[in-house]
Coordinates of C-alpha atoms and ligand atoms in Angstrom, one line a residue:
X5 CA -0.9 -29.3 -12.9
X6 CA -3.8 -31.9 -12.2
X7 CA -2.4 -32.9 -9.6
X8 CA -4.5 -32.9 -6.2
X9 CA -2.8 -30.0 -3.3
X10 CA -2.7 -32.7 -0.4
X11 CA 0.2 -30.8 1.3
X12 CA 1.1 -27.4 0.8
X13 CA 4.2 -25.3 2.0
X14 CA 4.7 -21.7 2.5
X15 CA 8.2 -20.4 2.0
X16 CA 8.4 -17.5 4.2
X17 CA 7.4 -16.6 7.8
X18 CA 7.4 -12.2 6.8
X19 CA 4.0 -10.6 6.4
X20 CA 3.7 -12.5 3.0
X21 CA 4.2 -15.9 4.8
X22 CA 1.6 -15.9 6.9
X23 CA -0.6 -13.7 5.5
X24 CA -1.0 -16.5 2.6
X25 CA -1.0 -18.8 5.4
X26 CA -4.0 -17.8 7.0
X27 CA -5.9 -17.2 4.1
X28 CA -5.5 -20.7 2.4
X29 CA -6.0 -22.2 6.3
X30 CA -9.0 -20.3 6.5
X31 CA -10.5 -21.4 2.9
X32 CA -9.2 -24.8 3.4
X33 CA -9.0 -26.1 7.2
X34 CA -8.7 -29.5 6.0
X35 CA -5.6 -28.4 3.9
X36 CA -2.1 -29.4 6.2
X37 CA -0.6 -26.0 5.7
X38 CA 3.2 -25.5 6.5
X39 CA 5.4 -22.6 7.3
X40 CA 9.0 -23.1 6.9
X41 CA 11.2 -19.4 7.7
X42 CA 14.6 -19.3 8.5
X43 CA 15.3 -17.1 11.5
X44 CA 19.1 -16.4 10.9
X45 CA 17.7 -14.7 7.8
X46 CA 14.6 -13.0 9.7
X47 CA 12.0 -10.8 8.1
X48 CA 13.2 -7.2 6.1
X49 CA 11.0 -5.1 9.5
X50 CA 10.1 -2.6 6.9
X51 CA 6.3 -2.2 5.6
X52 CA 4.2 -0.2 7.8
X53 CA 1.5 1.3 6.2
X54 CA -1.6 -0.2 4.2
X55 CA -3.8 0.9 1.9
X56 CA -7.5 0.0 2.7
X57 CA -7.3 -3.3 1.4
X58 CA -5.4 -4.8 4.4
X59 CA -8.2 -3.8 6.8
X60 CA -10.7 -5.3 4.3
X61 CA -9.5 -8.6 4.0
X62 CA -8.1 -8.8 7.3
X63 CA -11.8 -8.1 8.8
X64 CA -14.0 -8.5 6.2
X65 CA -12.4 -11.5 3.8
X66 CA -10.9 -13.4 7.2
X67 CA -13.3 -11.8 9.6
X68 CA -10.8 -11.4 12.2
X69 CA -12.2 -10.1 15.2
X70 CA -11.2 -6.1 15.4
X71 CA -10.8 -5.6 19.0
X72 CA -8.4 -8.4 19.4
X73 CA -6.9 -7.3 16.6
X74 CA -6.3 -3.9 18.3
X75 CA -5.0 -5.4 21.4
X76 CA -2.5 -7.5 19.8
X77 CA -1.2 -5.6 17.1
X78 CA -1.8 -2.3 17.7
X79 CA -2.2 -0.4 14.4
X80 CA -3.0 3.3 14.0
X81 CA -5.4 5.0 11.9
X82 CA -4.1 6.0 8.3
X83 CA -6.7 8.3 6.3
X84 CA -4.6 8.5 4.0
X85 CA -1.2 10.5 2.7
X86 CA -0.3 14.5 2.6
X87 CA 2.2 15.0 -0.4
X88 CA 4.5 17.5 0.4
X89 CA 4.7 17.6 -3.4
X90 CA 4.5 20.0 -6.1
X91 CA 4.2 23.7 -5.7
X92 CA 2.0 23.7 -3.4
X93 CA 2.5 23.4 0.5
X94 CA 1.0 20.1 0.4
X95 CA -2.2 17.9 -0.7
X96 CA -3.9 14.7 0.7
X97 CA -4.5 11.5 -1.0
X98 CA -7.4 10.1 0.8
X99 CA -9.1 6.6 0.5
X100 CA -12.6 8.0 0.2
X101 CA -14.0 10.3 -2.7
X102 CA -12.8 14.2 -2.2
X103 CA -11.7 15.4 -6.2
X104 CA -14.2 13.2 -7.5
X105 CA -17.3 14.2 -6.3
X106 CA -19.9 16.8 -7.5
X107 CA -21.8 19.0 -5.0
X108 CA -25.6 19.8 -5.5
X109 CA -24.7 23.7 -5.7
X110 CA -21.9 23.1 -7.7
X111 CA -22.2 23.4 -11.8
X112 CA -18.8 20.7 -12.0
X113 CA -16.9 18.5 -10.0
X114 CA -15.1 19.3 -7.2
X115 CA -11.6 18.9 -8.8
X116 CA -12.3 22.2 -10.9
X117 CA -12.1 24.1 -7.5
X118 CA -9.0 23.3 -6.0
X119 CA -6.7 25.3 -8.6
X120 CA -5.9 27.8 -5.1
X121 CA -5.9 25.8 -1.8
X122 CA -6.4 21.9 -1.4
X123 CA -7.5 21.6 2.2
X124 CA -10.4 20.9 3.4
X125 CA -11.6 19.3 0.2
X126 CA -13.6 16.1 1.9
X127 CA -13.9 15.2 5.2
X128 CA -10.3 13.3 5.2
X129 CA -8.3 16.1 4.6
X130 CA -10.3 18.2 6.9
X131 CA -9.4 15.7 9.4
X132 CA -6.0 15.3 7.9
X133 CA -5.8 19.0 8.4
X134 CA -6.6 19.2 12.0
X135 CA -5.0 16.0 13.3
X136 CA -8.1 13.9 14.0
X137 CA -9.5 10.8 13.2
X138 CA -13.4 10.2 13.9
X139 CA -15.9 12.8 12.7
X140 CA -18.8 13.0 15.4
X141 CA -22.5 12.2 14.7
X142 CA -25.3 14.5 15.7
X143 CA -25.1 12.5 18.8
X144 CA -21.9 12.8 19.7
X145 CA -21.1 9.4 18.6
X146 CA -18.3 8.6 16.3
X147 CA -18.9 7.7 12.7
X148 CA -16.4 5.3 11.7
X149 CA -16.5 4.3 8.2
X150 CA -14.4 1.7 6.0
X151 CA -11.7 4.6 4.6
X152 CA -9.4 3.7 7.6
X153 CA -6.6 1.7 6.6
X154 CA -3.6 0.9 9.3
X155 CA 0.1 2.1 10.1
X156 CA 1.5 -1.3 11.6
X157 CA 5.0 -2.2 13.2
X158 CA 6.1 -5.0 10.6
X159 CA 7.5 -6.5 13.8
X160 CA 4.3 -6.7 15.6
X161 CA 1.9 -7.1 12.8
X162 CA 4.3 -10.6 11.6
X163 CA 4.0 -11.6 15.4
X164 CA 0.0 -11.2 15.9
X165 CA 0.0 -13.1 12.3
X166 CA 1.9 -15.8 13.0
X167 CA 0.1 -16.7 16.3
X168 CA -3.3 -16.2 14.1
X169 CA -1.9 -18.8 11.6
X170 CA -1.0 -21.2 14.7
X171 CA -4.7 -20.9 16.1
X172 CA -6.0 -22.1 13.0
X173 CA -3.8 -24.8 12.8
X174 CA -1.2 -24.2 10.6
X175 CA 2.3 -25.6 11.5
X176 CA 5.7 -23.2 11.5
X177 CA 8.4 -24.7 11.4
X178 CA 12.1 -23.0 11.6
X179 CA 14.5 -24.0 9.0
X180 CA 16.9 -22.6 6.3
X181 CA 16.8 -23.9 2.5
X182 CA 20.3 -25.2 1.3
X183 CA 19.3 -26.3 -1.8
X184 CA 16.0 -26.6 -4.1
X185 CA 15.2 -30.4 -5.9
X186 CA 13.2 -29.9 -9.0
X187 CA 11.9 -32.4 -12.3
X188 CA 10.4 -31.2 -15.1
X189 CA 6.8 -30.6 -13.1
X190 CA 8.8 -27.8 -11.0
X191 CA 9.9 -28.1 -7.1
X192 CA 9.9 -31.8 -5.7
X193 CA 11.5 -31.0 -2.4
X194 CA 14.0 -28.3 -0.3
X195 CA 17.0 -29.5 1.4
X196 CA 17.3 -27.8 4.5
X197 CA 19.5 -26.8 6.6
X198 CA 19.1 -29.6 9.4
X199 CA 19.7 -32.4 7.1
X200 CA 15.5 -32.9 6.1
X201 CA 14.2 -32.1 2.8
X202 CA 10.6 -30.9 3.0
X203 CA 8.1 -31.8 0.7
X204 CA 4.8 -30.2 -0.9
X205 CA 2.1 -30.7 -3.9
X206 CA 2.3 -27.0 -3.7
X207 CA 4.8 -24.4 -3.0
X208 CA 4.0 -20.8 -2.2
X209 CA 7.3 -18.4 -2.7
X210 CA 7.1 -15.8 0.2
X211 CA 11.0 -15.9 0.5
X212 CA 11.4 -11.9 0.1
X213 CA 13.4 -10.6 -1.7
X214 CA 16.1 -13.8 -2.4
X215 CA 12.9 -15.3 -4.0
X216 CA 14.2 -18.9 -3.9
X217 CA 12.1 -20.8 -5.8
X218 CA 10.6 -18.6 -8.1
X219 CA 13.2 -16.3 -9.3
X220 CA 16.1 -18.4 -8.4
X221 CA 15.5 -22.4 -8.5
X222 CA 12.9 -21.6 -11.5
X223 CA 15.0 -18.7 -13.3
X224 CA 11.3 -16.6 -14.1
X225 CA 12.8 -13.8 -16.0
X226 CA 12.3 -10.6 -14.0
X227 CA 10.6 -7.3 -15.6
X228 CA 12.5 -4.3 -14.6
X229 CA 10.1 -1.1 -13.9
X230 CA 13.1 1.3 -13.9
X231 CA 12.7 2.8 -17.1
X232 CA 9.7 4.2 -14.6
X233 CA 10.5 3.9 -11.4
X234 CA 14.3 5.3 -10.4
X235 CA 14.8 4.9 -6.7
X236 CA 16.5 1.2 -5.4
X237 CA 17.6 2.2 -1.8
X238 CA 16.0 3.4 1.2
X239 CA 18.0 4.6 4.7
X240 CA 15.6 3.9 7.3
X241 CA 15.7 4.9 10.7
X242 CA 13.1 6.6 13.4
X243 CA 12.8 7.9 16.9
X244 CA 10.6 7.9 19.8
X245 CA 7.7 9.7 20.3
X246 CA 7.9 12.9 22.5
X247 CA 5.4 15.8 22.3
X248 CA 4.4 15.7 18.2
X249 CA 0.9 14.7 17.6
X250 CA -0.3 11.8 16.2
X251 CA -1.1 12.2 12.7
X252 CA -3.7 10.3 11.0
X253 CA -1.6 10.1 7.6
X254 CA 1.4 8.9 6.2
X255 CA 3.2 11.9 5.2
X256 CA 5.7 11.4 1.9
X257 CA 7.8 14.2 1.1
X258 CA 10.0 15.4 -2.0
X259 CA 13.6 14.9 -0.9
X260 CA 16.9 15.8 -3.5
X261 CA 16.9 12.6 -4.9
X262 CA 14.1 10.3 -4.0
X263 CA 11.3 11.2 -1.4
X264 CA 10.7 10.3 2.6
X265 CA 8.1 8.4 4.3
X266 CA 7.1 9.6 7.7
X267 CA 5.2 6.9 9.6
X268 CA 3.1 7.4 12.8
X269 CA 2.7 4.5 15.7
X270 CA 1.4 5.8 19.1
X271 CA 5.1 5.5 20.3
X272 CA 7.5 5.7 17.8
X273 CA 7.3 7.8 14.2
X274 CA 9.6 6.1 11.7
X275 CA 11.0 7.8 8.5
X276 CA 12.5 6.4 5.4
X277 CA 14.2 7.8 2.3
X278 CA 13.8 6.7 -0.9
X279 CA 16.4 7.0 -3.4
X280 CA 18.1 6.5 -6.9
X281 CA 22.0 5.6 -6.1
X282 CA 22.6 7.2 -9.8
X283 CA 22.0 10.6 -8.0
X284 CA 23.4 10.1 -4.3
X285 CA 25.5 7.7 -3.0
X286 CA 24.3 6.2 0.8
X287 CA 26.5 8.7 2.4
X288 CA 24.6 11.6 1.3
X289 CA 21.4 10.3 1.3
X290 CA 22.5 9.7 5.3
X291 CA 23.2 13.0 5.7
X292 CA 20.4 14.6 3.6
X293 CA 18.1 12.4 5.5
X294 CA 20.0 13.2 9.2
X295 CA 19.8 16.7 8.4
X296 CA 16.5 16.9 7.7
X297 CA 14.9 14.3 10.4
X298 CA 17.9 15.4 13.4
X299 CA 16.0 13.4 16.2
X300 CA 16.7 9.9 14.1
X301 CA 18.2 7.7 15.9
X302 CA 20.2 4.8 14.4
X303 CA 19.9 4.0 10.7
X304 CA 20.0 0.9 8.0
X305 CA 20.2 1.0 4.8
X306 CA 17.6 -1.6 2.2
X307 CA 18.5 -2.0 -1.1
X308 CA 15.7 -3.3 -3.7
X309 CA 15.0 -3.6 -7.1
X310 CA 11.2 -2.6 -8.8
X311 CA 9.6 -4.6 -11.1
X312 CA 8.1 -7.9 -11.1
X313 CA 8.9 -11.6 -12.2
X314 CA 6.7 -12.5 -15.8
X315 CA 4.9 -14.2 -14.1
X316 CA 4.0 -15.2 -10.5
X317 CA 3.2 -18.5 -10.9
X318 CA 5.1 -21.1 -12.7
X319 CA 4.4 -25.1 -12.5
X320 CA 3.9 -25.9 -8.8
X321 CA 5.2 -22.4 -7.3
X322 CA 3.4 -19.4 -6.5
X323 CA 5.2 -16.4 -5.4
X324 CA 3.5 -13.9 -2.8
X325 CA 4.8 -10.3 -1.8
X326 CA 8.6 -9.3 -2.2
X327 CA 9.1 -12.8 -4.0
X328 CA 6.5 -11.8 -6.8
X329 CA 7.8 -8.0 -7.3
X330 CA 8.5 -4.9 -6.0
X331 CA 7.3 -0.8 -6.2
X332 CA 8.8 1.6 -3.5
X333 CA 6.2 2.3 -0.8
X334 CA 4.9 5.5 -1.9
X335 CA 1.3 4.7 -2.1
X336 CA 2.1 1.4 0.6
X337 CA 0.6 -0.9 -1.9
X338 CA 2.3 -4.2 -1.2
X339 CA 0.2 -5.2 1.6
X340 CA -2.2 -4.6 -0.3
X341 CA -1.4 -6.3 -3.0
X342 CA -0.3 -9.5 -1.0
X343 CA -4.0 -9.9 0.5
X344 CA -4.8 -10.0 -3.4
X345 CA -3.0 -12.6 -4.3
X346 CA -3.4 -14.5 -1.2
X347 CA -7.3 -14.2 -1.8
X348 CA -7.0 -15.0 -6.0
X349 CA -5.0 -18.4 -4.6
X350 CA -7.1 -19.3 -1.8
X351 CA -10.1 -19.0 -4.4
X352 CA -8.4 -20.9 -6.9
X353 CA -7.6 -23.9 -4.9
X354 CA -11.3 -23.9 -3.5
X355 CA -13.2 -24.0 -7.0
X356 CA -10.9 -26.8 -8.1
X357 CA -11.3 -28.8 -5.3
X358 CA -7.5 -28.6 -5.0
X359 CA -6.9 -30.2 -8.1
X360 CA -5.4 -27.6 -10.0
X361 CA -5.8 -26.7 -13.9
X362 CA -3.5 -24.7 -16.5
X363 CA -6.3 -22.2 -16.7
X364 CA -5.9 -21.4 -12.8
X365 CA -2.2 -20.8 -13.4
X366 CA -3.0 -18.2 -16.6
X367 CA -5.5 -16.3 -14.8
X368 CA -3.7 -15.4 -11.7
X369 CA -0.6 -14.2 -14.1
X370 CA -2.7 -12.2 -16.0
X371 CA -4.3 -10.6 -13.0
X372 CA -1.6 -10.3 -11.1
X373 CA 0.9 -8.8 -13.8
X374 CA -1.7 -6.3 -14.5
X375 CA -2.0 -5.3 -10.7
X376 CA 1.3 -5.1 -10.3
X377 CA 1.4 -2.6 -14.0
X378 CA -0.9 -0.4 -12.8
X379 CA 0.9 0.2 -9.8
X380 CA 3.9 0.6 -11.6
X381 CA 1.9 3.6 -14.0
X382 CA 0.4 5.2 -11.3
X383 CA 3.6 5.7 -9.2
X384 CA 5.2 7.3 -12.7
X385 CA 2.3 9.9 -12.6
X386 CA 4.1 11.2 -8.6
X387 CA 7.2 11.3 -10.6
X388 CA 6.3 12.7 -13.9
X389 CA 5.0 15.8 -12.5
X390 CA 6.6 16.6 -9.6
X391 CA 7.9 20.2 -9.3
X392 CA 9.2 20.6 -6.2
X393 CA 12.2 20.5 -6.7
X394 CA 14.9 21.5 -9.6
X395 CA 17.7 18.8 -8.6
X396 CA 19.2 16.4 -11.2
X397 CA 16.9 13.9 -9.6
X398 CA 13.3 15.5 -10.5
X399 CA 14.6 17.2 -13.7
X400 CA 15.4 13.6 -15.0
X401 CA 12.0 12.2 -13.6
X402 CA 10.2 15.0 -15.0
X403 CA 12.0 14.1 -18.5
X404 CA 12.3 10.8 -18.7
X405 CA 9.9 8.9 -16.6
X406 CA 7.9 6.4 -18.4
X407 CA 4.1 6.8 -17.3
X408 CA 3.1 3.7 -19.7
X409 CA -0.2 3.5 -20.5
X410 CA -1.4 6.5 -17.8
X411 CA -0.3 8.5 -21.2
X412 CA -3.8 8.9 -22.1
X413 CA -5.5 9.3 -18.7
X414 CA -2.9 12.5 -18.4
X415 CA -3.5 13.7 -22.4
X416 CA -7.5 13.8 -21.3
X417 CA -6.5 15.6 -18.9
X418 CA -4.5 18.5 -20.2
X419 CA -7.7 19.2 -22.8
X420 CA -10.6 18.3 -20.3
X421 CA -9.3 18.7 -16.8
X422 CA -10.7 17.0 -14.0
X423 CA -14.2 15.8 -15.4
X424 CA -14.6 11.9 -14.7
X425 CA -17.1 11.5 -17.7
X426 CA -15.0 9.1 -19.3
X427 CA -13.4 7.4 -16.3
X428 CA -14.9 3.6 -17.3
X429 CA -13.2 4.1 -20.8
X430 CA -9.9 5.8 -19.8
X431 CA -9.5 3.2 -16.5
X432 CA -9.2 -0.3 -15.9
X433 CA -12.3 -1.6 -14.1
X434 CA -9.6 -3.3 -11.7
X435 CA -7.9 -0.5 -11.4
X436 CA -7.8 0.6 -7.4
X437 CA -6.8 3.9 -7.5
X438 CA -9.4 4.9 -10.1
X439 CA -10.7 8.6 -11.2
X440 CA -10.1 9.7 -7.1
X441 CA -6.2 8.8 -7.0
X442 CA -5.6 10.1 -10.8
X443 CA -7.1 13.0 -10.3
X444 CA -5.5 14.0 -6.7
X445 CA -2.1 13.2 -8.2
X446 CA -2.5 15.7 -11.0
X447 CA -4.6 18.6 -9.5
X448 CA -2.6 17.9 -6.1
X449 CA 0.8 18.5 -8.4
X450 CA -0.8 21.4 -10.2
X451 CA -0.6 19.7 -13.8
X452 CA -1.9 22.4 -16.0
X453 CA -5.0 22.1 -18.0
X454 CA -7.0 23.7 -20.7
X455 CA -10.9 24.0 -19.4
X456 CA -13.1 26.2 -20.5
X457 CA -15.0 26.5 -17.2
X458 CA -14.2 29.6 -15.4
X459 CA -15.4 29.1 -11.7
X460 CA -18.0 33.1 -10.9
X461 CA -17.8 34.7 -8.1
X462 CA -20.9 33.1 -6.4
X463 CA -19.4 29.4 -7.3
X464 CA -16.3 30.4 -5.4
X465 CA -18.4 31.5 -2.3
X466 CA -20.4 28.3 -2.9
X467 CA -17.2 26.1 -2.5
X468 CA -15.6 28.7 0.3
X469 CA -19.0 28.1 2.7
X470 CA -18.7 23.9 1.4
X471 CA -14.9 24.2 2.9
X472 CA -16.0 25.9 5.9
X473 CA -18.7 23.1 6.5
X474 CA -16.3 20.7 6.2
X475 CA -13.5 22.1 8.6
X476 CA -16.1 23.0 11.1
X477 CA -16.9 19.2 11.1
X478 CA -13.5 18.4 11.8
X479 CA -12.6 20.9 14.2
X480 CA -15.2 19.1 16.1
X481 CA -14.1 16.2 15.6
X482 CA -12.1 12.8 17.7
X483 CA -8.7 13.5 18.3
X484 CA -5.9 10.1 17.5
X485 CA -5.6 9.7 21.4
X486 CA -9.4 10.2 22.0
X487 CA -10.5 7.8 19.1
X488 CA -7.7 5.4 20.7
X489 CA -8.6 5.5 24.4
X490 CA -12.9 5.4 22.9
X491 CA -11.8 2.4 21.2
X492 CA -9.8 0.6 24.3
X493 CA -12.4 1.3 26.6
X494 CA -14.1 -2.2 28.2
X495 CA -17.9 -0.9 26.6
X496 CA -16.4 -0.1 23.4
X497 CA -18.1 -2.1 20.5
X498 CA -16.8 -2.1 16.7
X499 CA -19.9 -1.1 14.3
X500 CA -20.3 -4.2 12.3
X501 CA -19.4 -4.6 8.7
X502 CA -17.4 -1.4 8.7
X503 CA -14.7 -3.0 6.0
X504 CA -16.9 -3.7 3.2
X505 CA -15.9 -7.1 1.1
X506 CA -13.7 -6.1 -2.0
X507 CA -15.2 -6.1 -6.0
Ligands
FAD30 C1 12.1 0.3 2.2 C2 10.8 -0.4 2.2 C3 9.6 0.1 2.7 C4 8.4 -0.6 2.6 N1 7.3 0.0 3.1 C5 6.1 -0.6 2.9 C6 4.9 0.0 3.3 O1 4.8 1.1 3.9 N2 3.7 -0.7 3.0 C7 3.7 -1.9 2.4 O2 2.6 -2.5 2.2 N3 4.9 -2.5 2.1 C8 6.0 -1.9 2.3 N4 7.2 -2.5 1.9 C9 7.1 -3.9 1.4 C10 7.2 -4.9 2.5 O3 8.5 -5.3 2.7 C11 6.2 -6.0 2.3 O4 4.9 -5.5 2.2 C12 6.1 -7.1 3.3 O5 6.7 -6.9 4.5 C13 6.4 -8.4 2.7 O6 7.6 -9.0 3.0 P1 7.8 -10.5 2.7 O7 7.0 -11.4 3.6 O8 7.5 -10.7 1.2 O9 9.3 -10.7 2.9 P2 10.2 -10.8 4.2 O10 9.6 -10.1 5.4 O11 11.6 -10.5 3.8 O12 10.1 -12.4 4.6 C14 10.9 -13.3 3.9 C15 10.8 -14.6 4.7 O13 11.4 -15.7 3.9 C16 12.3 -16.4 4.8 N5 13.4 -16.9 3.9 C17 14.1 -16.3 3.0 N6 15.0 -17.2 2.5 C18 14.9 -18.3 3.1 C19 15.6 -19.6 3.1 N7 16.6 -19.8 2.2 N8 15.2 -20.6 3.9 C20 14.1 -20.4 4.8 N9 13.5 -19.2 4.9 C21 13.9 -18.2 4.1 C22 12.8 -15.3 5.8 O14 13.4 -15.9 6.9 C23 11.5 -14.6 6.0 O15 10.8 -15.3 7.0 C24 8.4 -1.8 2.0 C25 9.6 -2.4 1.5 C26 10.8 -1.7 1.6 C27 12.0 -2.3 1.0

């Protein structure tokens, strides 16, 4: 530490890579930025959908153009996920407010009136609901607002990066590390694979998974989330598109032992099940996952490991994305949660004038363990409650998951129900998924609660003609291939400022 960044290198050329690449570049053009990947190795290809905090910091952080964005890179609209979860049919996670919101003719907030039916609670799941994307203005025109976060082809999302990162100036260079040179200030140089050894005041650790400087040249201990988080495989696989519609949501089903993803691109829909090799070995997960999902086409399996390193950066090395930690994709928070720390190190390096202090280093490890931890507590809460299902699997979630500190979020709860009085005592003020995403997950999954507040007759007619509104909105509404072919067309222009910059 103190010592000046002249030259930094990036470890990595995956979504992490150059991600953290563009971000630095962008803070610091005059900073020589490097990008060394190995493609023998390649990228893991899996990590489609985002959470709105992609979008933000892709267009409102790095102000990259949208349209060009579009052309390139192709994402589709996500409005969030429908949990087929619970006893009910389903419920939607959404990225705007729908549980936690209060209506004028409504005594209490909205959460106390989805004990029967959950659709058509907001606007998302009314659009959600009937397969659309864009609610229409009085005009016609769509309203398109900053809840829209992205399904992306890892594949062509790292591609449209990585020629991003070149326009800006930073260099990528193709190389595998053989071995890792280190003194007692951390990393002093990699030898690679072509007989060089690279050098760098700064390292940043988007390796995936191996995590080669971090986790194996520096030895970080690794936390282990499993005591909450049971699944380390996933069997992948996916098939072309033929007649199904395009649906504006991840969807995440309960499976016997683990859950699946179901991904949409305009082309392709891609599937994925999670699971805990303690209850099913690959070959029934294959064959669950086959059964269910018969138009997959070929399959791979990933194996993983949750939790995250102590901490994420250690002397002169800072880990980014799979290299810093891991949760399963249930709520697609990794992308997220890379922009994050690509901002928190972009930052960093820009209000020390590259000469970076001890204090830098302790601040981005307390941040980023406690991002990574409330993750990690949230995800219990889908696990915790979920019954679905009476397999081995969800009886042993349901018993032994550890919910850490969501404990008293969930005892509120059972006495109080869904009232959000308390939400800046009972929540982080970090925390992103806040009252909305604690709340959906436990009305969603039907987690009993004591009220006193009995809903009357008129209330429930109140909140039937507030549902109607809402569907009648959406019925009217953009379909995926309207909003798509609007968005393509020559006169189209993107509303400015629709990704608001994040707290
Ligand atoms: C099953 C599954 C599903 C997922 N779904 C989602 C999702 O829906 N949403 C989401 O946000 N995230 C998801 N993720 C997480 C996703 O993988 C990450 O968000 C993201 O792709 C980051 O990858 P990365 O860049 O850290 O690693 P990688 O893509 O693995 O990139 C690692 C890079 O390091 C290079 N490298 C490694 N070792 C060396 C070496 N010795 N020398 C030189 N180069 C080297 C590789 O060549 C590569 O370029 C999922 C993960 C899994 C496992």
């Amino acid at each position: 530490m103190d010592k000046r960044v002249d030259q930094l290198l990036i470890l990595g050329g995956g979504s992490a890579g150059f991600l953290a690449a563009i971000t630095i570049k962008y803070r610091l053009p005059e900073l020589p930025v490097t990008v060394l990947r190995s493609k023998e190795i390649g990228i893991i290809g899996v990590g489609e959908g985002t959470t709105v905090v992609t979008p933000q910091h892709l267009h409102d952080y790095l102000k990259l153009d949208l349209k060009s964005f579009y052309e390139v890179a192709d994402p589709q609209w996500k409005l969030g996920i429908r949990f087929l979860w619970g006893k009910r049919p389903f419920f939607d996670y959404a990225f705007s407010h729908q549980v936690d919101t209060k209506y004028a003719l409504l005594p209490k907030q909205t959460g106390y009136y989805c004990t029967g039916s959950f659709e058509y609670v907001g606007i998302p799941s009314g659009l959600m609901s009937q397969n659309k994307a864009f609610v229409k203005d009085p005009q016609g025109r769509p309203v398109i607002g900053g809840d829209l976060a992205y399904h992306i082809e890892n594949e062509n999302f790292v591609k449209f990066l990585e020629g991003f990162a070149e326009n800006l100036g930073v260099v990528v260079q193709d190389d595998t590390v053989e071995e890792v040179l280190q003194d007692e200030n951390g990393i002093t140089g990699l030898r690679l694979a072509s007989g060089r050894t690279a050098t760098a005041d700064l390292f940043i650790d988007c390796s995936g998974f191996g995590s080669v400087l971090l986790g194996q040249a520096l030895n970080e201990p690794f936390e282990s989330y499993s005591p909450t988080l049971f699944n380390d495989r996933a069997v992948v696989g996916g098939w072309q598109r033929t007649d199904e519609p395009i649906k504006p949501y991840t969807t995440a089903e309960t499976m016997d032992a683990g859950w699946c993803w179901q991904i949409e691109h305009e082309f392709r829909i891609n599937r994925g099940y999670v699971y805990s090799s303690a209850f099913i070995d690959d070959d029934a997960a294959e064959a669950e996952f086959r059964r269910k999902n018969p138009k997959v086409e070929k399959t791979r399996i990933v194996k993983f490991r949750t939790g995250r390193y102590e901490r994420g950066w250690v002397k002169n090395v800072v880990a980014i994305g799979n290299s810093s930690g891991f949760v399963e994709p249930l709520e697609a928070t990794s992308l997220g949660a890379i922009c994050v720390q690509c901002q928190m190190v972009a930052e960093s390096l820009v209000d020390c004038d590259r000469v970076l202090r001890p204090c830098l280093r302790n601040v981005f490890n307390k941040r980023n363990a406690a991002s990574w931890d409330q993750i990690r507590r949230f995800l219990g809460v889908h696990f915790k409650f979920n019954t679905r299902l009476e397999t081995p699997y969800w009886q042993a979630c349901r018993e032994k998951c550890d919910i850490q500190s969501a404990e008293e979020m969930v005892a509120y709860y059972r006495e109080m129900g869904p009232s959000v009085v308390w939400r800046k005592t009972l929540l982080d003020h970090n925390d992103q998924f806040g009252m909305e995403g604690y709340l959906t997950m436990l009305v969603g999954q039907q987690v009993p609660y004591e009220s006193t507040h009995t809903p009357s007759a008129q209330e429930w007619d109140h909140w039937h003609k507030i549902q109607q509104a809402i569907k009648n909105k959406a019925t009217a509404a953009y379909t995926v291939p309207e909003g798509l072919a609007l968005v393509r067309s020559p006169k189209w222009q993107w509303p400015a400022g629709i990704y608001k910059q994040m707290g």
